[in-house]
Amino acid sequence: MASPDYISYAYGIIVLIGGISGFAKAGSVASLISGLIFGGLAIYGATITSKNPKNCAVCLATASILLAIMAFRYYRSQKMMPAGLITFLSLLQVTRLMVILND
């Protein structure tokens, strides 16, 4: 049995907490919904990847979509929080998963 994918779990939790935080601070329902959906998908993907590291399609798709969305938001706003941070973390996650797939 493979070891737990702690990095993907942490990524999912950060996304989830970010959505909840966006709702709590700014009242943004879109942040809450996005955080719950993408955070939940990332955590679900981490569970799958923990069982088989090569089966990272859910994690990779989630991080790739967030990378595209948040990179665009960062490009337009130039604000590090939350767009810049999630762009950076998503880029790291996508890169890490691609290395695992090609290994």
Tab-separated table of N, CA and C in Angstrom:
chain	number	residue	atom	x	y	z
A	1	MET	N	0.836	-1.187	0.000
A	1	MET	CA	0.000	0.000	0.000
A	1	MET	C	0.877	1.245	0.000
A	2	ALA	N	0.536	2.209	-0.816
A	2	ALA	CA	1.299	3.451	-0.916
A	2	ALA	C	1.061	4.309	0.328
A	3	SER	N	1.990	5.211	0.572
A	3	SER	CA	1.842	6.103	1.727
A	3	SER	C	0.880	7.248	1.384
A	4	PRO	N	0.293	7.871	2.408
A	4	PRO	CA	-0.646	8.976	2.161
A	4	PRO	C	0.036	10.129	1.409
A	5	ASP	N	-0.701	10.737	0.526
A	5	ASP	CA	-0.197	11.883	-0.244
A	5	ASP	C	-0.450	13.154	0.564
A	6	TYR	N	0.399	13.382	1.559
A	6	TYR	CA	0.218	14.507	2.472
A	6	TYR	C	0.234	15.855	1.748
A	7	ILE	N	1.027	15.965	0.706
A	7	ILE	CA	1.120	17.233	-0.022
A	7	ILE	C	-0.213	17.558	-0.697
A	8	SER	N	-0.827	16.574	-1.315
A	8	SER	CA	-2.118	16.807	-1.962
A	8	SER	C	-3.223	17.079	-0.943
A	9	TYR	N	-3.163	16.388	0.192
A	9	TYR	CA	-4.122	16.679	1.264
A	9	TYR	C	-3.968	18.118	1.738
A	10	ALA	N	-2.725	18.553	1.946
A	10	ALA	CA	-2.473	19.929	2.400
A	10	ALA	C	-2.958	20.938	1.373
A	11	TYR	N	-2.713	20.669	0.099
A	11	TYR	CA	-3.169	21.548	-0.974
A	11	TYR	C	-4.694	21.677	-0.936
A	12	GLY	N	-5.387	20.554	-0.819
A	12	GLY	CA	-6.846	20.570	-0.760
A	12	GLY	C	-7.374	21.328	0.445
A	13	ILE	N	-6.733	21.142	1.578
A	13	ILE	CA	-7.157	21.839	2.795
A	13	ILE	C	-6.934	23.342	2.672
A	14	ILE	N	-5.815	23.743	2.072
A	14	ILE	CA	-5.548	25.175	1.862
A	14	ILE	C	-6.612	25.785	0.961
A	15	VAL	N	-6.964	25.097	-0.118
A	15	VAL	CA	-7.999	25.596	-1.031
A	15	VAL	C	-9.343	25.685	-0.311
A	16	LEU	N	-9.672	24.662	0.447
A	16	LEU	CA	-10.926	24.639	1.201
A	16	LEU	C	-10.989	25.785	2.210
A	17	ILE	N	-9.936	25.958	2.985
A	17	ILE	CA	-9.893	27.032	3.985
A	17	ILE	C	-9.922	28.402	3.310
A	18	GLY	N	-9.268	28.511	2.154
A	18	GLY	CA	-9.294	29.772	1.420
A	18	GLY	C	-10.686	30.170	0.989
A	19	GLY	N	-11.465	29.214	0.537
A	19	GLY	CA	-12.847	29.497	0.150
A	19	GLY	C	-13.696	29.916	1.327
A	20	ILE	N	-13.520	29.230	2.437
A	20	ILE	CA	-14.265	29.578	3.648
A	20	ILE	C	-13.840	30.951	4.153
A	21	SER	N	-12.542	31.223	4.096
A	21	SER	CA	-12.025	32.521	4.527
A	21	SER	C	-12.539	33.660	3.648
A	22	GLY	N	-12.589	33.435	2.347
A	22	GLY	CA	-13.114	34.446	1.428
A	22	GLY	C	-14.571	34.770	1.723
A	23	PHE	N	-15.321	33.766	2.105
A	23	PHE	CA	-16.714	33.991	2.469
A	23	PHE	C	-16.812	34.729	3.801
A	24	ALA	N	-16.003	34.325	4.773
A	24	ALA	CA	-16.061	34.935	6.101
A	24	ALA	C	-15.626	36.403	6.081
A	25	LYS	N	-14.589	36.707	5.300
A	25	LYS	CA	-14.059	38.075	5.285
A	25	LYS	C	-14.830	39.011	4.359
A	26	ALA	N	-15.195	38.522	3.184
A	26	ALA	CA	-15.796	39.403	2.182
A	26	ALA	C	-17.248	39.049	1.863
A	27	GLY	N	-17.744	37.987	2.454
A	27	GLY	CA	-19.111	37.577	2.156
A	27	GLY	C	-19.268	37.006	0.764
A	28	SER	N	-18.173	36.520	0.182
A	28	SER	CA	-18.185	36.018	-1.184
A	28	SER	C	-18.709	34.584	-1.244
A	29	VAL	N	-19.931	34.443	-1.730
A	29	VAL	CA	-20.528	33.118	-1.885
A	29	VAL	C	-19.781	32.338	-2.968
A	30	ALA	N	-19.303	33.034	-4.002
A	30	ALA	CA	-18.540	32.373	-5.069
A	30	ALA	C	-17.266	31.746	-4.504
A	31	SER	N	-16.589	32.446	-3.605
A	31	SER	CA	-15.390	31.894	-2.970
A	31	SER	C	-15.722	30.657	-2.155
A	32	LEU	N	-16.808	30.720	-1.431
A	32	LEU	CA	-17.221	29.585	-0.612
A	32	LEU	C	-17.521	28.367	-1.481
A	33	ILE	N	-18.316	28.558	-2.520
A	33	ILE	CA	-18.677	27.447	-3.398
A	33	ILE	C	-17.442	26.888	-4.103
A	34	SER	N	-16.611	27.775	-4.637
A	34	SER	CA	-15.390	27.326	-5.323
A	34	SER	C	-14.452	26.597	-4.372
A	35	GLY	N	-14.282	27.149	-3.173
A	35	GLY	CA	-13.410	26.512	-2.189
A	35	GLY	C	-13.899	25.136	-1.793
A	36	LEU	N	-15.208	25.018	-1.585
A	36	LEU	CA	-15.771	23.720	-1.212
A	36	LEU	C	-15.643	22.708	-2.344
A	37	ILE	N	-15.925	23.142	-3.559
A	37	ILE	CA	-15.851	22.221	-4.710
A	37	ILE	C	-14.411	21.815	-4.996
A	38	PHE	N	-13.539	22.801	-5.208
A	38	PHE	CA	-12.161	22.482	-5.590
A	38	PHE	C	-11.371	21.888	-4.429
A	39	GLY	N	-11.605	22.371	-3.221
A	39	GLY	CA	-10.950	21.777	-2.061
A	39	GLY	C	-11.390	20.335	-1.858
A	40	GLY	N	-12.705	20.107	-1.989
A	40	GLY	CA	-13.224	18.746	-1.867
A	40	GLY	C	-12.675	17.813	-2.930
A	41	LEU	N	-12.614	18.307	-4.171
A	41	LEU	CA	-12.047	17.491	-5.252
A	41	LEU	C	-10.575	17.186	-5.017
A	42	ALA	N	-9.825	18.186	-4.541
A	42	ALA	CA	-8.398	17.975	-4.277
A	42	ALA	C	-8.190	16.953	-3.154
A	43	ILE	N	-9.018	17.028	-2.125
A	43	ILE	CA	-8.909	16.063	-1.019
A	43	ILE	C	-9.332	14.661	-1.485
A	44	TYR	N	-10.385	14.599	-2.278
A	44	TYR	CA	-10.803	13.316	-2.845
A	44	TYR	C	-9.688	12.743	-3.728
A	45	GLY	N	-9.095	13.592	-4.556
A	45	GLY	CA	-7.985	13.157	-5.403
A	45	GLY	C	-6.796	12.676	-4.591
A	46	ALA	N	-6.530	13.337	-3.460
A	46	ALA	CA	-5.429	12.918	-2.594
A	46	ALA	C	-5.681	11.522	-2.025
A	47	THR	N	-6.945	11.225	-1.734
A	47	THR	CA	-7.296	9.898	-1.233
A	47	THR	C	-7.023	8.836	-2.296
A	48	ILE	N	-7.388	9.136	-3.532
A	48	ILE	CA	-7.137	8.200	-4.638
A	48	ILE	C	-5.636	8.047	-4.884
A	49	THR	N	-4.926	9.171	-4.909
A	49	THR	CA	-3.488	9.154	-5.162
A	49	THR	C	-2.738	8.447	-4.040
A	50	SER	N	-3.265	8.508	-2.828
A	50	SER	CA	-2.628	7.819	-1.705
A	50	SER	C	-2.656	6.311	-1.894
A	51	LYS	N	-3.672	5.811	-2.561
A	51	LYS	CA	-3.780	4.370	-2.815
A	51	LYS	C	-2.907	3.934	-3.984
A	52	ASN	N	-2.794	4.798	-5.004
A	52	ASN	CA	-1.981	4.497	-6.179
A	52	ASN	C	-1.416	5.812	-6.708
A	53	PRO	N	-0.135	6.091	-6.466
A	53	PRO	CA	0.455	7.381	-6.863
A	53	PRO	C	0.332	7.702	-8.361
A	54	LYS	N	0.231	6.700	-9.203
A	54	LYS	CA	0.101	6.951	-10.644
A	54	LYS	C	-1.326	7.334	-11.048
A	55	ASN	N	-2.273	7.136	-10.161
A	55	ASN	CA	-3.673	7.461	-10.434
A	55	ASN	C	-3.981	8.853	-9.874
A	56	CYS	N	-3.403	9.856	-10.505
A	56	CYS	CA	-3.522	11.218	-9.974
A	56	CYS	C	-4.318	12.139	-10.901
A	57	ALA	N	-5.197	11.568	-11.696
A	57	ALA	CA	-5.961	12.363	-12.664
A	57	ALA	C	-6.836	13.417	-11.995
A	58	VAL	N	-7.503	13.057	-10.901
A	58	VAL	CA	-8.385	14.014	-10.219
A	58	VAL	C	-7.562	15.157	-9.637
A	59	CYS	N	-6.462	14.811	-8.978
A	59	CYS	CA	-5.576	15.855	-8.414
A	59	CYS	C	-5.019	16.755	-9.512
A	60	LEU	N	-4.567	16.143	-10.584
A	60	LEU	CA	-3.961	16.902	-11.677
A	60	LEU	C	-4.988	17.809	-12.352
A	61	ALA	N	-6.175	17.312	-12.597
A	61	ALA	CA	-7.220	18.128	-13.227
A	61	ALA	C	-7.628	19.285	-12.335
A	62	THR	N	-7.805	19.016	-11.044
A	62	THR	CA	-8.192	20.059	-10.098
A	62	THR	C	-7.141	21.160	-10.031
A	63	ALA	N	-5.881	20.769	-9.867
A	63	ALA	CA	-4.804	21.755	-9.764
A	63	ALA	C	-4.626	22.521	-11.080
A	64	SER	N	-4.801	21.845	-12.207
A	64	SER	CA	-4.657	22.505	-13.511
A	64	SER	C	-5.746	23.549	-13.741
A	65	ILE	N	-6.971	23.206	-13.383
A	65	ILE	CA	-8.079	24.157	-13.539
A	65	ILE	C	-7.866	25.366	-12.628
A	66	LEU	N	-7.500	25.103	-11.374
A	66	LEU	CA	-7.242	26.212	-10.453
A	66	LEU	C	-6.065	27.058	-10.919
A	67	LEU	N	-5.041	26.422	-11.471
A	67	LEU	CA	-3.893	27.164	-12.002
A	67	LEU	C	-4.341	28.121	-13.094
A	68	ALA	N	-5.143	27.652	-14.021
A	68	ALA	CA	-5.605	28.493	-15.122
A	68	ALA	C	-6.474	29.655	-14.627
A	69	ILE	N	-7.424	29.344	-13.767
A	69	ILE	CA	-8.339	30.376	-13.271
A	69	ILE	C	-7.608	31.420	-12.442
A	70	MET	N	-6.804	30.950	-11.494
A	70	MET	CA	-6.156	31.878	-10.574
A	70	MET	C	-4.995	32.633	-11.231
A	71	ALA	N	-4.343	32.037	-12.224
A	71	ALA	CA	-3.295	32.769	-12.954
A	71	ALA	C	-3.920	33.938	-13.715
A	72	PHE	N	-5.085	33.708	-14.306
A	72	PHE	CA	-5.788	34.776	-14.999
A	72	PHE	C	-6.197	35.872	-14.013
A	73	ARG	N	-6.720	35.466	-12.858
A	73	ARG	CA	-7.111	36.452	-11.843
A	73	ARG	C	-5.897	37.236	-11.333
A	74	TYR	N	-4.776	36.543	-11.151
A	74	TYR	CA	-3.563	37.226	-10.696
A	74	TYR	C	-3.059	38.204	-11.758
A	75	TYR	N	-3.108	37.788	-13.009
A	75	TYR	CA	-2.678	38.645	-14.114
A	75	TYR	C	-3.493	39.942	-14.144
A	76	ARG	N	-4.795	39.815	-13.908
A	76	ARG	CA	-5.667	40.992	-13.941
A	76	ARG	C	-5.562	41.852	-12.693
A	77	SER	N	-5.407	41.240	-11.516
A	77	SER	CA	-5.437	42.006	-10.265
A	77	SER	C	-4.065	42.341	-9.701
A	78	GLN	N	-3.063	41.518	-10.010
A	78	GLN	CA	-1.714	41.651	-9.439
A	78	GLN	C	-1.723	41.565	-7.914
A	79	LYS	N	-2.732	40.891	-7.344
A	79	LYS	CA	-2.831	40.723	-5.891
A	79	LYS	C	-2.317	39.336	-5.509
A	80	MET	N	-1.417	39.343	-4.553
A	80	MET	CA	-0.826	38.084	-4.115
A	80	MET	C	-1.843	37.195	-3.392
A	81	MET	N	-2.745	37.802	-2.663
A	81	MET	CA	-3.755	37.026	-1.927
A	81	MET	C	-5.124	37.265	-2.540
A	82	PRO	N	-5.827	36.273	-2.882
A	82	PRO	CA	-5.504	34.848	-2.876
A	82	PRO	C	-4.954	34.345	-4.207
A	83	ALA	N	-5.119	35.147	-5.266
A	83	ALA	CA	-4.817	34.658	-6.619
A	83	ALA	C	-3.356	34.244	-6.799
A	84	GLY	N	-2.434	35.057	-6.333
A	84	GLY	CA	-1.016	34.752	-6.502
A	84	GLY	C	-0.604	33.503	-5.744
A	85	LEU	N	-1.092	33.383	-4.516
A	85	LEU	CA	-0.746	32.224	-3.689
A	85	LEU	C	-1.276	30.928	-4.295
A	86	ILE	N	-2.534	30.915	-4.685
A	86	ILE	CA	-3.118	29.692	-5.253
A	86	ILE	C	-2.493	29.377	-6.612
A	87	THR	N	-2.149	30.403	-7.382
A	87	THR	CA	-1.449	30.164	-8.648
A	87	THR	C	-0.121	29.464	-8.391
A	88	PHE	N	0.640	29.966	-7.437
A	88	PHE	CA	1.939	29.392	-7.108
A	88	PHE	C	1.794	27.959	-6.588
A	89	LEU	N	0.884	27.744	-5.650
A	89	LEU	CA	0.693	26.401	-5.092
A	89	LEU	C	0.180	25.426	-6.156
A	90	SER	N	-0.700	25.901	-7.028
A	90	SER	CA	-1.220	25.042	-8.101
A	90	SER	C	-0.121	24.678	-9.091
A	91	LEU	N	0.744	25.632	-9.397
A	91	LEU	CA	1.868	25.356	-10.298
A	91	LEU	C	2.793	24.300	-9.692
A	92	LEU	N	3.079	24.429	-8.404
A	92	LEU	CA	3.903	23.425	-7.725
A	92	LEU	C	3.231	22.055	-7.750
A	93	GLN	N	1.941	22.023	-7.493
A	93	GLN	CA	1.199	20.763	-7.460
A	93	GLN	C	1.171	20.110	-8.843
A	94	VAL	N	0.895	20.889	-9.879
A	94	VAL	CA	0.868	20.339	-11.238
A	94	VAL	C	2.249	19.799	-11.615
A	95	THR	N	3.281	20.555	-11.309
A	95	THR	CA	4.648	20.118	-11.621
A	95	THR	C	4.984	18.827	-10.885
A	96	ARG	N	4.657	18.769	-9.601
A	96	ARG	CA	4.936	17.576	-8.795
A	96	ARG	C	4.205	16.359	-9.344
A	97	LEU	N	2.945	16.534	-9.709
A	97	LEU	CA	2.172	15.407	-10.232
A	97	LEU	C	2.674	14.954	-11.600
A	98	MET	N	3.116	15.887	-12.416
A	98	MET	CA	3.669	15.511	-13.719
A	98	MET	C	4.973	14.717	-13.541
A	99	VAL	N	5.780	15.091	-12.578
A	99	VAL	CA	7.012	14.349	-12.294
A	99	VAL	C	6.668	12.930	-11.830
A	100	ILE	N	5.660	12.801	-10.973
A	100	ILE	CA	5.234	11.478	-10.501
A	100	ILE	C	4.743	10.641	-11.672
A	101	LEU	N	3.972	11.222	-12.574
A	101	LEU	CA	3.465	10.473	-13.727
A	101	LEU	C	4.591	10.022	-14.669
A	102	ASN	N	5.603	10.858	-14.818
A	102	ASN	CA	6.691	10.530	-15.735
A	102	ASN	C	7.793	9.712	-15.110
A	103	ASP	N	7.677	9.438	-13.838
A	103	ASP	CA	8.716	8.683	-13.127
A	103	ASP	C	8.591	7.207	-13.358
